[in-house]
Amino acid sequence: MNSILTQISDSLVEKVSSTSELIESCLKAEKAPIIQSIASHLVKSGGKRIRPLLTLAVADLFNYEGDADTYLATAIEYVHSATLLHDDVIDGSEKRRGKTTANLVWDNKSAVLVGDFLFSRAFQLMVKTNSLPVMKILSNASAIISQGEILQMGVTRNIKTTEEQYMDVIKSKTAALFIAACHASSILANTKKENIEAVTNYGEFIGISFQLIDDYLDYIGSKSAIGKNTGDDFNEQKITLPIIHAMNNASNNEKFLLTEIFEKGISKNGDFERVLEILYRTKSLKFTLSQAASWSERAVFSLKELPDSEMRGLLIDLASEIVYRNT
Amino acid sequence: MNSILTQISDSLVEKVSSTSELIESCLKAEKAPIIQSIASHLVKSGGKRIRPLLTLAVADLFNYEGDADTYLATAIEYVHSATLLHDDVIDGSEKRRGKTTANLVWDNKSAVLVGDFLFSRAFQLMVKTNSLPVMKILSNASAIISQGEILQMGVTRNIKTTEEQYMDVIKSKTAALFIAACHASSILANTKKENIEAVTNYGEFIGISFQLIDDYLDYIGSKSAIGKNTGDDFNEQKITLPIIHAMNNASNNEKFLLTEIFEKGISKNGDFERVLEILYRTKSLKFTLSQAASWSERAVFSLKELPDSEMRGLLIDLASEIVYRNT
């Protein structure tokens, strides 16, 4: 996937560079310079920036000619970063993108407040787009994301979580921002209704695929490749699709073990490996991968009526490659 | 003060009632019903609602005739509530308005996320006002408030905090939202520039006075009257004006004691009473009260050029009475 992201980035080199400058310069907080250090720690830690790139790509796809796409892309990245900061406080995570998380380098208080600052900056940037529909899309997305995060708390440690509940969580907490990025950007570009629908669907479908792969990589990704710790979901007793599928296909003994670990939090040395064995035996990782592939296919399909262009080709490739990412 | 707030509320009875309904109905979160329970705990716990009342009062002062003032008032109250929720996580507070705080009833995670939800809802409501200038004012205020909260962390436990630094903190963390409420509401009402300036100044000055009295009451308010615990600032080693003034006027022994308590956190039984004695001897509480009175006078003065009306009279009374509130 990274090779496609690089190609998209290369074909939008000026936009990407102004967006990077904005992402950096809007972290400055005259009154409280410490904000910049804390936020930079996360924002500049080498994330893929898939969300702002998507935003710029969609604007380019519909030949948008203003500057507001860079404000929008920055706002989207800030909402994402704020969510990560608050997530890490909530999860007590120790690693994010291979770096010690802000909540451990500084403290939970700063992480909460800098997250709030990034949310505020995101709203300031949205206002700068000067477009009421864009602001509506983003403020709605933001409300859905926070509901998704709360939904996720409800399914954590609940081994009876259904696939449907899980899909609800990832649609809200992850896909919503991908949708908003594509939707708002196409609105800025003032393209026709069918095009807006096409890229909004695309955003939803690759957002879902992206999260499924995230949950898959949490069990088999290598530590260095994904940056965060493999096994984070396991350690936090998060119920993701691999575990739900395993529960549906496990023997009684295996179900007992999964319940002990994920619901009761009773875990001993070697349990991660035992869970991996169950996931392999029940083909649950393979199932998760195939589900991601199917959402990616839907993403590709959603772009089929759009006029052919280089960017359309890249977005199609991105959707396919998301499934094969290892980072 | 409460009697004046009641009079303002009574003279705007329909607006107040629609705003209360909005404040309640917008807490509903279809995807995650638990949000409503957590947020209601705080939002319905009998706060004075001075910020939304001010918003409605300013709209009324300039004969505003739409519905957007109720959206604005609700947004302002939600930003305030979100800040309180995150504050309580940050401060580890146990009481707010006489009730156990959300972070203790549920947990820190929910308090952070429900705060995020309230911020998002606030932005959705701002979008509903359909006014770009209003959105700009509120998103700017929101960025200033989060900077103020971070500034405050920097002065906590720093006994060398100056009066100037303290004023910077309270202007950002408290006055900014009072300013935004009055400014945005006068913009909605589409009144002339001088009027906008007058009420924006009014908002700033009563915001400062309000916070000064808060910090004063933290030392001498009765527990039942102010709802939160007297001595919270003391327990959290917050450096407020009474302490700054005391440090500037204390004997060497007293300075030593204040430094031990506020900077080093070494505190033994009876220290709160010993600090109170120092505050009385150095006349620091009296000084804080006189500062509040002087900001209130400035608030009254800022309204002097406005045409006479019942609401103008009430706002003038409010500014005066803020100094004598005990709650």
Coordinates of N, CA and C in Angstrom, one line a residue, chain A residues 99-180:
Chain A
K99 N 6.9 4.5 18.7 CA 7.4 5.5 19.6 C 6.6 5.3 20.9
T100 N 7.2 5.7 22.0 CA 6.5 5.7 23.3 C 5.4 6.7 23.2
T101 N 4.2 6.4 23.7 CA 3.0 7.3 23.5 C 3.1 8.5 24.3
A102 N 2.4 9.6 23.9 CA 2.5 10.8 24.6 C 2.0 10.7 26.1
N103 N 1.0 9.9 26.3 CA 0.6 9.7 27.7 C 1.7 9.2 28.6
L104 N 2.6 8.5 28.1 CA 3.7 8.0 28.9 C 4.9 9.0 29.0
V105 N 5.2 9.7 27.8 CA 6.3 10.6 27.8 C 5.9 11.8 28.6
W106 N 4.7 12.4 28.5 CA 4.3 13.4 29.4 C 3.3 12.8 30.4
D107 N 2.1 13.1 30.4 CA 1.2 12.5 31.3 C -0.2 12.5 30.7
N108 N -1.1 11.8 31.3 CA -2.5 11.7 30.8 C -3.1 13.1 30.7
K109 N -2.9 13.9 31.6 CA -3.5 15.3 31.6 C -3.2 16.0 30.3
S110 N -1.9 16.0 30.0 CA -1.5 16.8 28.8 C -2.0 16.1 27.6
A111 N -2.1 14.8 27.6 CA -2.6 14.1 26.4 C -4.0 14.4 26.1
V112 N -4.8 14.5 27.2 CA -6.2 14.9 27.1 C -6.3 16.3 26.5
L113 N -5.6 17.2 27.1 CA -5.7 18.6 26.8 C -5.2 18.9 25.4
V114 N -4.1 18.3 25.0 CA -3.5 18.5 23.7 C -4.5 17.9 22.6
G115 N -5.1 16.8 23.0 CA -6.2 16.2 22.1 C -7.3 17.3 21.9
D116 N -7.7 17.9 23.0 CA -8.8 18.9 22.9 C -8.3 20.1 22.0
F117 N -7.0 20.5 22.2 CA -6.5 21.6 21.3 C -6.5 21.2 19.8
L118 N -6.2 19.9 19.5 CA -6.2 19.5 18.1 C -7.6 19.5 17.6
F119 N -8.6 19.0 18.4 CA -10.0 19.1 18.0 C -10.3 20.6 17.6
S120 N -10.0 21.5 18.5 CA -10.3 22.9 18.3 C -9.7 23.4 17.0
R121 N -8.4 23.1 16.9 CA -7.7 23.6 15.7 C -8.4 23.0 14.4
A122 N -8.8 21.7 14.5 CA -9.5 21.1 13.4 C -10.7 21.9 13.0
F123 N -11.5 22.4 14.1 CA -12.7 23.1 13.8 C -12.4 24.5 13.2
Q124 N -11.3 25.1 13.7 CA -10.9 26.4 13.1 C -10.5 26.2 11.6
L125 N -9.9 25.1 11.3 CA -9.5 24.9 9.9 C -10.7 24.6 9.0
M126 N -11.7 23.9 9.6 CA -12.9 23.7 8.9 C -13.6 25.0 8.6
V127 N -13.6 25.9 9.6 CA -14.2 27.2 9.3 C -13.5 27.9 8.2
K128 N -12.2 27.7 8.1 CA -11.4 28.3 7.1 C -11.8 27.8 5.7
T129 N -12.4 26.7 5.6 CA -12.8 26.2 4.2 C -14.0 27.1 3.7
N130 N -14.6 27.8 4.7 CA -15.7 28.7 4.3 C -16.9 28.0 3.7
S131 N -17.0 26.7 4.0 CA -18.1 26.0 3.4 C -19.0 25.3 4.5
L132 N -20.2 25.8 4.6 CA -21.1 25.2 5.6 C -21.4 23.7 5.5
P133 N -21.6 23.2 4.2 CA -21.8 21.8 4.1 C -20.5 21.0 4.6
V134 N -19.3 21.5 4.3 CA -18.1 20.8 4.8 C -18.1 20.7 6.3
M135 N -18.4 21.9 6.9 CA -18.4 21.9 8.4 C -19.5 20.9 8.9
K136 N -20.6 20.8 8.3 CA -21.7 19.9 8.7 C -21.2 18.5 8.6
I137 N -20.6 18.1 7.5 CA -20.0 16.8 7.4 C -19.0 16.4 8.5
L138 N -18.1 17.3 8.7 CA -17.1 17.0 9.6 C -17.5 17.0 11.1
S139 N -18.5 18.0 11.4 CA -18.9 17.9 12.8 C -19.8 16.7 13.1
N140 N -20.6 16.3 12.0 CA -21.3 15.0 12.2 C -20.4 13.8 12.4
A141 N -19.3 13.8 11.5 CA -18.4 12.7 11.6 C -17.8 12.6 13.0
S142 N -17.4 13.8 13.5 CA -16.8 13.9 14.8 C -17.7 13.3 15.9
A143 N -19.0 13.6 15.8 CA -19.9 13.1 16.8 C -20.1 11.5 16.7
I144 N -20.0 11.1 15.4 CA -20.1 9.6 15.2 C -18.9 8.9 15.7
I145 N -17.7 9.5 15.5 CA -16.5 8.9 15.9 C -16.5 8.7 17.5
S146 N -16.9 9.8 18.2 CA -16.8 9.7 19.6 C -17.8 8.6 20.1
Q147 N -19.0 8.5 19.4 CA -19.9 7.4 19.8 C -19.3 6.1 19.5
G148 N -18.5 6.0 18.4 CA -17.9 4.7 18.1 C -16.9 4.3 19.1
E149 N -16.2 5.3 19.6 CA -15.2 5.0 20.7 C -15.8 4.5 21.9
I150 N -17.0 5.1 22.2 CA -17.7 4.6 23.4 C -18.4 3.2 23.2
L151 N -18.9 3.0 22.0 CA -19.4 1.7 21.6 C -18.3 0.6 21.8
Q152 N -17.1 1.0 21.4 CA -16.0 0.1 21.5 C -15.7 -0.3 23.0
M153 N -15.8 0.7 23.9 CA -15.6 0.3 25.3 C -16.6 -0.7 25.7
G154 N -17.9 -0.7 25.2 CA -18.9 -1.6 25.5 C -18.6 -3.0 25.1
V155 N -17.9 -3.2 23.9 CA -17.6 -4.5 23.5 C -16.3 -5.1 24.0
T156 N -15.4 -4.2 24.5 CA -14.2 -4.7 25.0 C -14.5 -5.6 26.2
R157 N -13.8 -6.7 26.2 CA -14.0 -7.8 27.3 C -15.4 -8.5 27.2
N158 N -16.2 -8.2 26.2 CA -17.4 -8.9 26.1 C -17.3 -9.9 25.0
I159 N -17.0 -11.1 25.4 CA -16.7 -12.2 24.4 C -17.9 -12.6 23.6
K160 N -19.1 -12.2 24.0 CA -20.3 -12.5 23.2 C -20.6 -11.5 22.1
T161 N -19.6 -10.5 21.9 CA -19.8 -9.5 20.9 C -20.1 -10.2 19.5
T162 N -21.1 -9.7 18.8 CA -21.4 -10.3 17.5 C -20.6 -9.6 16.4
E163 N -20.6 -10.2 15.3 CA -19.9 -9.6 14.1 C -20.6 -8.3 13.7
E164 N -21.9 -8.3 13.9 CA -22.7 -7.1 13.6 C -22.3 -5.9 14.5
Q165 N -22.2 -6.2 15.8 CA -21.8 -5.2 16.8 C -20.4 -4.6 16.4
Y166 N -19.5 -5.6 16.1 CA -18.1 -5.2 15.7 C -18.1 -4.3 14.5
M167 N -18.9 -4.7 13.5 CA -19.0 -3.8 12.3 C -19.5 -2.4 12.6
D168 N -20.5 -2.4 13.5 CA -21.0 -1.1 14.0 C -19.9 -0.2 14.6
V169 N -19.0 -0.8 15.4 CA -18.0 -0.1 16.0 C -17.0 0.4 15.0
I170 N -16.5 -0.4 14.1 CA -15.5 0.0 13.2 C -16.0 1.0 12.1
K171 N -17.3 0.8 11.8 CA -17.9 1.8 10.9 C -17.9 3.2 11.5
S172 N -18.2 3.3 12.8 CA -18.2 4.6 13.5 C -16.8 5.1 13.8
K173 N -16.0 4.2 14.4 CA -14.8 4.8 14.9 C -13.7 5.0 13.8
T174 N -13.8 4.2 12.8 CA -12.7 4.3 11.7 C -13.3 4.8 10.4
A175 N -14.3 4.1 9.9 CA -14.8 4.4 8.5 C -15.4 5.9 8.5
A176 N -16.0 6.3 9.6 CA -16.6 7.6 9.6 C -15.7 8.8 9.1
L177 N -14.4 8.7 9.5 CA -13.5 9.8 9.1 C -13.0 9.6 7.6
F178 N -12.9 8.4 7.2 CA -12.6 8.1 5.8 C -13.8 8.7 4.9
I179 N -15.0 8.4 5.3 CA -16.2 8.8 4.6 C -16.2 10.4 4.6
A180 N -15.9 11.0 5.7 CA -16.0 12.4 5.8 C -14.9 13.1 4.9

